[in-house]
Steps between C-alpha positions, in 0.01 A plus 500: 500500500407168349507432133546209263765638269605172342178493298536850358871567449580662166810397305664836572516539878631858488163671572429255785845553651470878472153500659603278790821697550295820532282327761807369686666844492181663630453250784858465619531836684165426667619161625278309254645199318352374174481122511394281209379143540627343179341181378466333168716379219677827424709527814813604311318806367344572838847488658618750237204723587571485874874561461449785255244680716656459844190322632516188716360152446273291719588148383257212490633200694373249242798476262872468567586671170283797588651527847853497359410792273291698747651459850790735416238766411283439808576738784186524705234228484483132414166319519505142614190286497353165586460420131613151394705674227711680760823321580584687819829323583637583154364856512662565840831347390504711182409815694813455710722408203385797293522756779132577558491732803131584506225352709260219422125545519252216523228462242223241538188417308292571808251221537278448802797532739755751368715459812545129425640590157735755654621248758561246222732748324677590827562131572641447149722806540635381833591167342679687219724712725 
């Protein structure tokens, strides 16, 4: 499920938390995890939403502050990309410090040679380990 919650969060998060919690509770016995990809300026409220509902986060690698808030809530997936905004060495270091135990997936912008973008991320990751 992909959504852009930071643009539409109400002041009172109770209905959002209750709705997500119902979704989490429904999916859990079926082996389905609810993962939110928080972005935007309202990360503190998004963290409250994730914690209150039992969902997981899928942090964006772009900001150290965001990673510090979201890595502890990330259990399954972490996208890394070849974006100039991604500081992979810092993201990898923080993932270890903050106990991230999930796996990393590679996200590229495609381009004429998608494999070249993937290899670029792999090379950066290897340098970060």
